[in-house]
Coordinates of C-alpha atoms and ligand atoms in Angstrom, one line a residue:
X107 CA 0.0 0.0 0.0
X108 CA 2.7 2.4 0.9
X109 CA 4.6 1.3 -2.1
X110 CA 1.3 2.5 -4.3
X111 CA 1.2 5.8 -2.4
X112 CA 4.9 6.5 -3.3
X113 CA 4.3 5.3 -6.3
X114 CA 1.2 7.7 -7.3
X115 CA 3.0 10.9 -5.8
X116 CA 5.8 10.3 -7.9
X117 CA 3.9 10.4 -10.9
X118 CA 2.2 13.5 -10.0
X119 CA 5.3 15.2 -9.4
X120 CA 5.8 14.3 -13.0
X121 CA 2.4 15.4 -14.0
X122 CA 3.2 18.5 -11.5
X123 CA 6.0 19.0 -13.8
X124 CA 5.1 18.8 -17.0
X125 CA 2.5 20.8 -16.3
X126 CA 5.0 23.8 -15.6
X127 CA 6.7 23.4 -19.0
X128 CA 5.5 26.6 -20.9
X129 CA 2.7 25.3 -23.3
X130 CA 2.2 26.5 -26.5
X131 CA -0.6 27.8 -27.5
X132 CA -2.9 27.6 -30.8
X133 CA -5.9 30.0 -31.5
X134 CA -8.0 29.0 -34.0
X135 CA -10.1 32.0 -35.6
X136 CA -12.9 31.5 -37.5
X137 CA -14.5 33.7 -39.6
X138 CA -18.0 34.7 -39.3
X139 CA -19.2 31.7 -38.0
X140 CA -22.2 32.0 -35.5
X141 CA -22.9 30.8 -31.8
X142 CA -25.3 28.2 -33.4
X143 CA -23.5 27.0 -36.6
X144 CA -21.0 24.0 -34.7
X145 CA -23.1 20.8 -33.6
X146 CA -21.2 21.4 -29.8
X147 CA -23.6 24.1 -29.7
X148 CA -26.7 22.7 -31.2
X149 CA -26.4 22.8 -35.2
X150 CA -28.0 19.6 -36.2
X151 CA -27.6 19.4 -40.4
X152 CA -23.9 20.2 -40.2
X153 CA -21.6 17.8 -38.4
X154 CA -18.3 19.1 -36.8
X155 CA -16.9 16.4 -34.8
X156 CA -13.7 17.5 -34.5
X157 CA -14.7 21.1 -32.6
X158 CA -16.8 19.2 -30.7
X159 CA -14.2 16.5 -29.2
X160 CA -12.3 19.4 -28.2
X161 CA -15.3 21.2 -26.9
X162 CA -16.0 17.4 -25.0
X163 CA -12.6 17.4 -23.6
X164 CA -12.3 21.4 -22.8
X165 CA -14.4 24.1 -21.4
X166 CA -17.4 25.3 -23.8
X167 CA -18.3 29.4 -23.0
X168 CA -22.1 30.0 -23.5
X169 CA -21.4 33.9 -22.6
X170 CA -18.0 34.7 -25.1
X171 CA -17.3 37.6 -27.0
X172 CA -15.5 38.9 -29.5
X173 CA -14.5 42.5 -29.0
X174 CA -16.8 43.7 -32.3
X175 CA -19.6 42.6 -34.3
X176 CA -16.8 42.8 -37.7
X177 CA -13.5 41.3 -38.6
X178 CA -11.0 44.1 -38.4
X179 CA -11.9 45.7 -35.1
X180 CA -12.4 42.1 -33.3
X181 CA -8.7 41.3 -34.4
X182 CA -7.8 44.5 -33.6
X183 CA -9.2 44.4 -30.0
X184 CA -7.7 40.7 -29.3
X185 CA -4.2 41.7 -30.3
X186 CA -4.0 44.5 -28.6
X187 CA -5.9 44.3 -25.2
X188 CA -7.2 47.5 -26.2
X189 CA -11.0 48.0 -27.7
X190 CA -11.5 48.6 -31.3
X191 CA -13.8 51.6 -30.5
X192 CA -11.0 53.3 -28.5
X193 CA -9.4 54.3 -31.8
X194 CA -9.9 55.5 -35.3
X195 CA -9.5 53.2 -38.1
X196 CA -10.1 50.2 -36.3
X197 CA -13.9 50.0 -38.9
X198 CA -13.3 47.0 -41.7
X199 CA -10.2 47.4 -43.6
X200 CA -9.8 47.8 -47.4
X201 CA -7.4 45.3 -48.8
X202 CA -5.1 48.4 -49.5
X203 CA -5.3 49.7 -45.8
X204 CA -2.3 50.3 -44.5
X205 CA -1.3 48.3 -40.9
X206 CA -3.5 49.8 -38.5
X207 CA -1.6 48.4 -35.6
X208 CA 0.6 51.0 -34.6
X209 CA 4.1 49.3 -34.3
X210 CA 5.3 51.0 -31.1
X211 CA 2.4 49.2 -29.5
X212 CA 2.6 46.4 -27.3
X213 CA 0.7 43.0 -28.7
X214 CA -0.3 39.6 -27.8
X215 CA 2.2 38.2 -30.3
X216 CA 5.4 40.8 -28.9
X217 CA 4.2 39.5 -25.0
X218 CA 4.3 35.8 -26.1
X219 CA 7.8 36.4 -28.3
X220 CA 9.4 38.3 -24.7
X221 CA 8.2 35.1 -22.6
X222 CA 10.1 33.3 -25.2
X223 CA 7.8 31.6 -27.8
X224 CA 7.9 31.3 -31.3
X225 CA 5.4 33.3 -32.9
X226 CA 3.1 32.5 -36.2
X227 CA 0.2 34.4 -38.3
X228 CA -1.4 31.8 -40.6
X229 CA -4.7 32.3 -42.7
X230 CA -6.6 36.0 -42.5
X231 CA -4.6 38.9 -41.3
X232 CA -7.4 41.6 -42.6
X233 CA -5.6 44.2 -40.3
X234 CA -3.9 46.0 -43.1
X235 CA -0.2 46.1 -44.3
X236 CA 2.2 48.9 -44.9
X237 CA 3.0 52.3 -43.9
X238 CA 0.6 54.0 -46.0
X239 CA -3.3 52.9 -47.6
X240 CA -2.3 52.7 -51.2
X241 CA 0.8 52.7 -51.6
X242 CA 1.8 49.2 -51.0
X243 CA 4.0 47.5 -53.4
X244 CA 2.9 44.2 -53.6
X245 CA 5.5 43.0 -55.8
X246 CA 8.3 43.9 -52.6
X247 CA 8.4 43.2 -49.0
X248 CA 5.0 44.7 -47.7
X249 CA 6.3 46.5 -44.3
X250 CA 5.0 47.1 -41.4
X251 CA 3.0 44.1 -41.1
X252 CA 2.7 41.0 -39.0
X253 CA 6.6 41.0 -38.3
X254 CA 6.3 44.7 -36.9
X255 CA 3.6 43.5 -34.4
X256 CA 5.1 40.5 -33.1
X257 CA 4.8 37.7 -35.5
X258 CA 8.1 35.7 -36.0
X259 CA 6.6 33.8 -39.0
X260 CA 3.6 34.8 -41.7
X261 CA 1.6 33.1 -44.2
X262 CA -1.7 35.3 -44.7
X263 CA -4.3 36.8 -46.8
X264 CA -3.9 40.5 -46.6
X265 CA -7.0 41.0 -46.1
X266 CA -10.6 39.1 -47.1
X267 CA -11.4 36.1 -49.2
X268 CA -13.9 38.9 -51.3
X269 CA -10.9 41.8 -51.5
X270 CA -8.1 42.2 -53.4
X271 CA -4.9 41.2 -53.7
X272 CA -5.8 37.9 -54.1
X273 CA -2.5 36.6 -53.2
X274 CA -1.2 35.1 -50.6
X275 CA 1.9 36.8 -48.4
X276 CA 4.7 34.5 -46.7
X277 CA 6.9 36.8 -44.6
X278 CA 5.3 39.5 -46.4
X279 CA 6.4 39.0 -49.6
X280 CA 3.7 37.9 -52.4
X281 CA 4.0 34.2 -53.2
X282 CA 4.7 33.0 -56.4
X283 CA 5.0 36.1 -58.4
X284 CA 6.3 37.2 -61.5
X285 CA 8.4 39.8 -61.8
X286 CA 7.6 40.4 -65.4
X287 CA 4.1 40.1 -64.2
X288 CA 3.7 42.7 -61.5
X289 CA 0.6 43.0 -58.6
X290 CA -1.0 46.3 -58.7
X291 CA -3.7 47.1 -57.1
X292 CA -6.3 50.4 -56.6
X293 CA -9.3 51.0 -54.6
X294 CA -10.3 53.6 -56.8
X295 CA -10.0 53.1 -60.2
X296 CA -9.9 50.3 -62.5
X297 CA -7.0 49.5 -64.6
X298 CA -7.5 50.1 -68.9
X299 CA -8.6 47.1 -70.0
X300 CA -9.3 44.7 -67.1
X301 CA -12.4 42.9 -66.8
X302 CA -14.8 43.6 -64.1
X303 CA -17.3 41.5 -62.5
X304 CA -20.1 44.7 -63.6
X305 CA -19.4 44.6 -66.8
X306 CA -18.2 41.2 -67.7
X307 CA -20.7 39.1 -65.8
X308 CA -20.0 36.1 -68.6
X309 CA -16.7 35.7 -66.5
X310 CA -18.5 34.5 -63.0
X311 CA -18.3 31.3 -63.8
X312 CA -17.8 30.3 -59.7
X313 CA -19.7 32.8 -58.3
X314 CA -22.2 35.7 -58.7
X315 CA -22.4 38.8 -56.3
X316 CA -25.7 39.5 -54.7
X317 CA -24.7 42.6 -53.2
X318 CA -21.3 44.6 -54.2
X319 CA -18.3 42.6 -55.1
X320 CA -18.8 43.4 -58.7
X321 CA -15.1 44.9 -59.5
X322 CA -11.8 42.8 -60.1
X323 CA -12.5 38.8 -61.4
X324 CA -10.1 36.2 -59.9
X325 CA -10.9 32.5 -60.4
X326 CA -14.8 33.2 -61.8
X327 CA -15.4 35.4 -58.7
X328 CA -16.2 39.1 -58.4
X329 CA -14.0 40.9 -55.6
X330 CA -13.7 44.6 -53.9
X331 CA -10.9 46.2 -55.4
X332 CA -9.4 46.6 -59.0
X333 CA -6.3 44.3 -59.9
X334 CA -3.9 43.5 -62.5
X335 CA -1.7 41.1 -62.7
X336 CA 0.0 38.5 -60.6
X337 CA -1.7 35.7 -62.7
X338 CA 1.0 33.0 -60.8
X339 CA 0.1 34.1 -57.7
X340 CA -3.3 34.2 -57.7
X341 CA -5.3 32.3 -55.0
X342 CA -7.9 29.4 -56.0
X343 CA -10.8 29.7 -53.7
X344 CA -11.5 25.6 -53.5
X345 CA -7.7 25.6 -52.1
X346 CA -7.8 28.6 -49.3
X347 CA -8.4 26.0 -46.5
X348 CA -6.0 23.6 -47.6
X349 CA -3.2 26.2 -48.3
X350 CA -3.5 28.2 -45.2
X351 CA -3.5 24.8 -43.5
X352 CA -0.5 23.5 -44.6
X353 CA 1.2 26.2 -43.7
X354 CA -0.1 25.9 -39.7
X355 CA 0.5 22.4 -39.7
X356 CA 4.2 23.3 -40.8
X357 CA 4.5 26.0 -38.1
X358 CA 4.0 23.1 -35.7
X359 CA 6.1 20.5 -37.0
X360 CA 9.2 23.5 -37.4
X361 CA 8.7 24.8 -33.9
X362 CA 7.8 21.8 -32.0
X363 CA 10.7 21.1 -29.9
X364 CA 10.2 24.9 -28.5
X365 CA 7.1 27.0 -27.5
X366 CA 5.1 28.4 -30.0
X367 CA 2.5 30.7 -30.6
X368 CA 0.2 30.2 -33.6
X369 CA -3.0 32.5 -34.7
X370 CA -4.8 30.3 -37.2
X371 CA -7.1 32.6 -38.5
X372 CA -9.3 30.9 -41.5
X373 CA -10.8 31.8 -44.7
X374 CA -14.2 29.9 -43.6
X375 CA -16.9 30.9 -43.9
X376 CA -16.0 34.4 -44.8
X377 CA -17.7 35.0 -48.7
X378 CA -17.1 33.9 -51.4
X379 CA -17.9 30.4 -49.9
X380 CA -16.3 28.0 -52.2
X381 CA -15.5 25.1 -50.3
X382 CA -12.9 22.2 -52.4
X383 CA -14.8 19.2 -54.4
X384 CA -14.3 17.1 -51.2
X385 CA -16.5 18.9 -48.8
X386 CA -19.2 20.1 -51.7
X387 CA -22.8 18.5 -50.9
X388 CA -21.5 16.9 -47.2
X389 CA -24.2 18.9 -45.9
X390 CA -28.3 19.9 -47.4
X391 CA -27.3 23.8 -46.7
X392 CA -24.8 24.5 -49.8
X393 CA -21.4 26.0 -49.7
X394 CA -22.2 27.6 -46.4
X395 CA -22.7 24.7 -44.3
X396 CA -20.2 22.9 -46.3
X397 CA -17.5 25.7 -45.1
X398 CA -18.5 24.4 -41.6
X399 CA -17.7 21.2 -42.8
X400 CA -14.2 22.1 -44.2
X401 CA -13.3 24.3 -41.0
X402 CA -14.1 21.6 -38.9
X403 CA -11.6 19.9 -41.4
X404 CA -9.0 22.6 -40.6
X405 CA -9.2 22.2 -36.7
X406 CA -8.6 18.5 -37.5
X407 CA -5.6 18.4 -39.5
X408 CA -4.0 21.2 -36.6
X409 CA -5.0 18.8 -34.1
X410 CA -3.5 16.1 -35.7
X411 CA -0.7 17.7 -36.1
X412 CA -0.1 18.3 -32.8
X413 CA -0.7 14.9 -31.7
X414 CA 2.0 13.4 -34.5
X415 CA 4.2 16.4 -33.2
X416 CA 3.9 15.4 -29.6
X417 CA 3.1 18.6 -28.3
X418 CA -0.6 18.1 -27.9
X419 CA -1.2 17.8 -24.4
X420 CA 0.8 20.8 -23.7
X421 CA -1.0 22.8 -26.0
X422 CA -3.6 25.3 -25.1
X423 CA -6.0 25.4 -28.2
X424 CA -8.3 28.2 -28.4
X425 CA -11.7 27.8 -31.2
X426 CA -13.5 30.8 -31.4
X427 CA -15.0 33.3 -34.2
X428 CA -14.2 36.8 -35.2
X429 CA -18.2 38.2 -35.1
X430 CA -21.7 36.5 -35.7
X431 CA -23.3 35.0 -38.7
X432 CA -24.5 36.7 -42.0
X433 CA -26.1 34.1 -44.0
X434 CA -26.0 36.5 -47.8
X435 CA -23.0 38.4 -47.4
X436 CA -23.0 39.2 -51.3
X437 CA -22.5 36.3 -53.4
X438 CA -25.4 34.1 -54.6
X439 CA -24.3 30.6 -52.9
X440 CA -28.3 29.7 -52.0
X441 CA -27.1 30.4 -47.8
X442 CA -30.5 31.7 -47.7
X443 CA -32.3 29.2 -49.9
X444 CA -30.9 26.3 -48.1
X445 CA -30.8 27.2 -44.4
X446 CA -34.6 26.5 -43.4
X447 CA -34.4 25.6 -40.0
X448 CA -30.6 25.9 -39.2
X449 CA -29.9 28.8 -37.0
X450 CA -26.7 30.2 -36.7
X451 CA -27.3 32.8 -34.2
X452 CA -28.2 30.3 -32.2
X453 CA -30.9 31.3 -29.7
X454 CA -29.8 35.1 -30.2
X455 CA -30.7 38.0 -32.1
X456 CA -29.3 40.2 -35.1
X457 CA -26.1 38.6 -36.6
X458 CA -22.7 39.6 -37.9
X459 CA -22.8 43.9 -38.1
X460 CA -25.1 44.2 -35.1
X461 CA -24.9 45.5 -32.0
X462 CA -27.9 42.5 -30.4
X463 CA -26.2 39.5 -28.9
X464 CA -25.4 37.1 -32.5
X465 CA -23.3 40.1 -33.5
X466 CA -20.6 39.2 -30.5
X467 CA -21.2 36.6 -28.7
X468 CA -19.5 33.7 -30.5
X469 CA -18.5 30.3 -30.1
X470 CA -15.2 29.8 -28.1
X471 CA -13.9 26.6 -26.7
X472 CA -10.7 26.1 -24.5
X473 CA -8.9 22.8 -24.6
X474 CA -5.5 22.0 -22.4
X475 CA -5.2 18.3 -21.5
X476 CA -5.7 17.9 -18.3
X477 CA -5.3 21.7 -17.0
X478 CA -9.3 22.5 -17.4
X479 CA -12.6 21.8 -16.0
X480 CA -14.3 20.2 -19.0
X481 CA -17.8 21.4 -19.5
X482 CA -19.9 23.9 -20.0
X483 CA -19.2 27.6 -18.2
X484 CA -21.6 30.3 -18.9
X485 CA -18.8 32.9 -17.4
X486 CA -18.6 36.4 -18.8
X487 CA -15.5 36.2 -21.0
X488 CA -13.9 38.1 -23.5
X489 CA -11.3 38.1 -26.5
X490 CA -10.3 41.4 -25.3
X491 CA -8.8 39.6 -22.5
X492 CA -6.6 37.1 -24.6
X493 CA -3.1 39.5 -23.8
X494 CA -3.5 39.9 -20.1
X495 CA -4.6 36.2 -19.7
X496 CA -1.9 34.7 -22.0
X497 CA 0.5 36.3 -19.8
X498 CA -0.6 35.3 -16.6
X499 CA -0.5 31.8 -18.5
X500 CA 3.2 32.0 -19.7
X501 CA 4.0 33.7 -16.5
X502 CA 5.0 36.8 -18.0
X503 CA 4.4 40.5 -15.9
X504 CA 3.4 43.4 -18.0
X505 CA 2.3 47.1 -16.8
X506 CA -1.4 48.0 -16.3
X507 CA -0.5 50.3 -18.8
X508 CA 0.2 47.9 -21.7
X509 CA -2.5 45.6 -20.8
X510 CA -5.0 48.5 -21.1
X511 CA -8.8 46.9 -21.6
X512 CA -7.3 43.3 -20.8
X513 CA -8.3 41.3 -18.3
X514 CA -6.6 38.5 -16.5
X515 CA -9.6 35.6 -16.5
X516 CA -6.9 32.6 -16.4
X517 CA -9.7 30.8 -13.9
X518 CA -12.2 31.6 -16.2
X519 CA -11.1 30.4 -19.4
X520 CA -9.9 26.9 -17.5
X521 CA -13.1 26.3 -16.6
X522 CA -12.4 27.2 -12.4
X523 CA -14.3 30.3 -12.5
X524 CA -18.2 30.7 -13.4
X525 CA -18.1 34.2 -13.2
X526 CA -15.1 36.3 -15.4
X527 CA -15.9 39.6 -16.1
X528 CA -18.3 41.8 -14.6
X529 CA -18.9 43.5 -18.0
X530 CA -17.9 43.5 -21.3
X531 CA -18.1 46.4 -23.7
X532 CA -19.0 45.4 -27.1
X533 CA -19.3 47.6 -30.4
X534 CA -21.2 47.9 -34.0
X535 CA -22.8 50.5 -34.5
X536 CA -22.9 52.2 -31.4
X537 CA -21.6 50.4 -27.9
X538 CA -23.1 48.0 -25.6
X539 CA -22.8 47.1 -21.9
X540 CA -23.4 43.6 -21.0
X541 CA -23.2 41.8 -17.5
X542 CA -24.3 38.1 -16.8
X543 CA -27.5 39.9 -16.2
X544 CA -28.5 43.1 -18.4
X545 CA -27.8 44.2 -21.2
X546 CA -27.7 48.1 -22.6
X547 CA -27.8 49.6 -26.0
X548 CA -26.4 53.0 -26.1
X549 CA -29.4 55.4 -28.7
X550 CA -28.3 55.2 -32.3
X551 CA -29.7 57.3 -35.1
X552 CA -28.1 54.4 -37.7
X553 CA -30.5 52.1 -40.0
X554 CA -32.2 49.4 -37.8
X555 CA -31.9 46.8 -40.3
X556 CA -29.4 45.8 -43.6
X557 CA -31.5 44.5 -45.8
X558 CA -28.9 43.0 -47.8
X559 CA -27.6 40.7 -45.3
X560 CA -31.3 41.1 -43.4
X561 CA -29.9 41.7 -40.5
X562 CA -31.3 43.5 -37.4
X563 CA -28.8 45.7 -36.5
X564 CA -29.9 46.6 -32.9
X565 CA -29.6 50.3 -33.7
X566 CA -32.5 52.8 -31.7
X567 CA -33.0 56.2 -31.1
X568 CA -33.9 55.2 -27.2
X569 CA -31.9 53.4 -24.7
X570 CA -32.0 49.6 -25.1
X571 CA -32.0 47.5 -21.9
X572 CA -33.0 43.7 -21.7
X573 CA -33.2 41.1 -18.8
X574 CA -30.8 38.7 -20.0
X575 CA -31.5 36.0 -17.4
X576 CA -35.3 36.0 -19.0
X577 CA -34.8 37.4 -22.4
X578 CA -31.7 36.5 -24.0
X579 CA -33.6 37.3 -27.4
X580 CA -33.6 40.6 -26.4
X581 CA -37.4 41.2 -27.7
X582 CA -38.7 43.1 -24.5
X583 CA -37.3 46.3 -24.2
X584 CA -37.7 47.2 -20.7
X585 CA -35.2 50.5 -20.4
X586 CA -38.5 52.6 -19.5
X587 CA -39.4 49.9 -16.3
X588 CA -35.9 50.1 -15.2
X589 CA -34.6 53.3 -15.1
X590 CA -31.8 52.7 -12.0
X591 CA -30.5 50.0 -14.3
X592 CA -29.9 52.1 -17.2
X593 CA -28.4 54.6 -15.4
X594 CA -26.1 52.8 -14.1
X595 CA -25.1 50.9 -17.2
X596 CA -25.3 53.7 -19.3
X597 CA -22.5 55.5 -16.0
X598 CA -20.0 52.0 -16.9
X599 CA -19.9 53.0 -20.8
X600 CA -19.4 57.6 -19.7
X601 CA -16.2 55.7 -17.2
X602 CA -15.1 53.5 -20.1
X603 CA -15.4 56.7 -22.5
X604 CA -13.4 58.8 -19.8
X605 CA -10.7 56.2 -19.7
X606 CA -9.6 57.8 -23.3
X607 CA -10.1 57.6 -26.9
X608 CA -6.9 57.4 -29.6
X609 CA -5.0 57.2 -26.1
X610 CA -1.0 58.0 -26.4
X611 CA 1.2 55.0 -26.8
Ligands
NG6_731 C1 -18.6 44.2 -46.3 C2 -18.7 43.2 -47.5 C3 -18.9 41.8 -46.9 C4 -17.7 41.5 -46.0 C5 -17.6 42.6 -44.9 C6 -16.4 42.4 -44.0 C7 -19.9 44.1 -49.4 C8 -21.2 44.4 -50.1 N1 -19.9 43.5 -48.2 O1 -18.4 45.4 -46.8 O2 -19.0 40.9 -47.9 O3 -16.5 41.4 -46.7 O4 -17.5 43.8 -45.5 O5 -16.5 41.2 -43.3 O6 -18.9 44.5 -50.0 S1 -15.5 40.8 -42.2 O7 -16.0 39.6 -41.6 O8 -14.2 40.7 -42.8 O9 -15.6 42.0 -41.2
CA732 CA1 -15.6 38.1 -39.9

């Protein structure tokens, strides 16, 4: 018996060890994909069994959100710890935006880098690139970009799957181009004598806009932007997901034998939707659903990566999404035709672009073998909080100063803690206040409703407020009943405000 005892402490000493190795850490970002659109959190016609084992194994949030209801903010807020609505020029970036990270300013990626990881940007960077909007030359090293900010390694697409360049950067260099066959690219004006999705419609052989994306073709698909040239470095749609792949599995298998850091942001489901032969028809729901299909794909082949690299238990993987769902985000794909009764705001209203609850609060699951709580938490938790809590995770001290909105929610995100923030600030068109409890919409004299994407966008004249412990819907505006509540949301979002806007660096 004493014999057993000794024997079991020793190997949690070991366990106690290993444990305190630094793990690396993986954060898979989706794009666009909605609270209800993984089967973990209730989708029936789409299957996505790899999520879900790690959502099985690891801590599944029910209250998560991402820092804005679009892309570019939401990225913005998680690698900086500071939010999007603090700072000019954080709105959705043109593919010709020049890096809207300030280099002097301290990141996620520059905090894991000085704790000593290895840092990598794979898939959508959509955060611009270069000193200056239009005057990148793609055909050169593109500078600043993800290497300013923190990022050791880079395989990206500037910006969107639906914006030009349609090329894919390693190390901020165009891959695969010509010389004698040089990028350029305008958001102004087209270039004499190329072909436009408006005027050439004959050319869509892929894909057909809906809304917009009606300027440069690439691959039978109408863009934003004008283009010319680059034709060897073009991207294919059908080979986004397994390109960008690739290059994350590679990440791990180079920089296994040290910590790393990898941001695996995907092309899916962001439109166009145009998901490889192999995943066309897995689901009833057309290339949407079949984009859940082949990101679910993704989070497999990362996952399987790290298990052949033998780094998997001491990884940390992260699955959320960037904002809600939008089911026509301007290509005809038949989303709307063939979702009937699939919901992928889940039980929530609006959708990507609004300020209601699909527009932020997102899927995000937390897997680390054997350092969480599995199951469910409905905590308050943020992205916004990813820098101050990956550093009390590598052990690493930074100022107040340089953590600025960022939280440390360690417990929380393990699973130990049911509680995480007391509020969370989220912005669309105008700002919210949420706490496990209530929820406030700040007036807004913006459109209610897009009726391209048919989303309700939350906007009001009046104060919003809703009960979320009996109205999580938010269909029963009760902001005239409870006027102490307002108030006193309404005095959290003047103190937020006070805090600064385009604060010094
Ligand atoms: C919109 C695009 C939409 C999408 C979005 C950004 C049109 C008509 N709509 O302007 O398709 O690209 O911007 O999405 O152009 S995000 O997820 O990257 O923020
Ligand atoms: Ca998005």
């Amino acid at each position: 018996m004493k014999k057993i005892t000794a024997l079991l402490s020793g190997s949690f000493a070991v366990a106690g060890l290993v444990a305190q190795e630094k793990p690396n850490i993986v954060l898979i970002y989706a794009d666009d994909i909605g609270y209800g659109d993984l089967s973990c959190y209730g989708a029936t016609r789409v299957q996505t069994p790899n999520v879900d084992a790690l959502a099985n194994n690891g801590v599944r949030f029910r209250n998560a959100h991402s820092a804005a209801a679009t892309s570019t903010p939401s990225r913005y807020g998680m690698f900086t710890g500071e939010y999007p609505w603090r700072r000019k020029g954080t709105g959705v970036a043109a593919g010709d935006a020049a890096l809207i990270i300030n280099p002097k300013r301290y990141t996620l990626p520059k905090m894991m880098q000085e704790a000593g990881y290895t840092t990598g940007a794979v898939g959508k960077w959509h955060l611009g690139m270069g000193a200056e909007t239009g005057k990148q030359n793609w055909n050169e090293r593109v500078a600043p970009g993800p290497y300013e900010i923190g990022f050791d390694y880079s395989y990206i697409m500037a910006a969107t799957g639906d914006r030009v360049p349609c090329v894919y950067m390693e190390n901020q260099r165009a891959v695969g181009v010509d010389p004698k066959d040089p990028i350029q690219v305008s958001y102004t004006q087209n270039f004499p004598g190329e072909r436009t999705g408006k005027d050439n419609p004959e050319l869509l052989t892929k894909l057909r806009p809906s809304h917009g994306h009606d300027m440069a073709v690439v691959n039978g698909i109408s863009r934003i932007g004008f283009m010319k040239g680059g034709k060897s470095a073009l991207w294919e749609d059908e080979n986004i997901a397994d390109s960008i792949t690739v290059h994350a599995v590679r990440f791990i298998e180079r920089n296994k034998d040290k910590p790393f850091f990898l941001y695996f942001g995907t092309n899916d489901i962001h439109v166009p939707r145009y998901p490889h032969e192999r995943f066309r028809g897995k689901t009833d729901m057309g290339h949407r659903g079949d984009a859940i299909v082949q990101f679910d794909w993704s989070v497999g082949e990362v996952v399987r990566a790290l298990k052949e690299a033998g780094v998997y238990d001491n990884t940390l993987i992260i699955i959320t999404s960037d904002n809600g769902p939008v089911v026509d985000d301007g290509y005809e794909d038949e989303a709307v035709e063939r979702l009937k009764d699939h919901k992928p705001w889940g039980p929530f209203r609006g959708g990507k672009y609004s300020t209601f609850e699909a527009g932020t609060r997102v899927p995000f699951i937390v897997h680390w073998t054997g350092n969480v709580r599995a199951g469910v938490s409905d905590a308050l938790v943020s992205q916004i909080d990813m820098l101050a809590t990956f550093s009390e995770l590598v052990g690493k001290d930074i100022s107040e100063a340089k953590l600025s909105d960022s939280q440390k929610q360690l417990s929380a995100w393990l699973g130990n803690d049911f509680q995480g923030r007391n509020y969370v600030i989220g912005a669309a068109g105008s700002l919210t206040v949420l706490t496990k409890d209530w929820k406030y919409i700040e007036p807004s004299k913006g459109n209610p409703y897009n009726a391209h994407t048919n989303t309700e966008l939350g906007n009001n004249p009046k104060d919003q407020l809703f009960n979320m412990t009996i109205d999580r819907g938010e269909y029963d505006n009760v902001a005239t009943k409870n006027p102490l509540m307002v108030r006193f949301l309404k005095q959290i979002l003047e103190e937020e405000k006070a805090k600064g806007i385009g604060l010094e660096l």
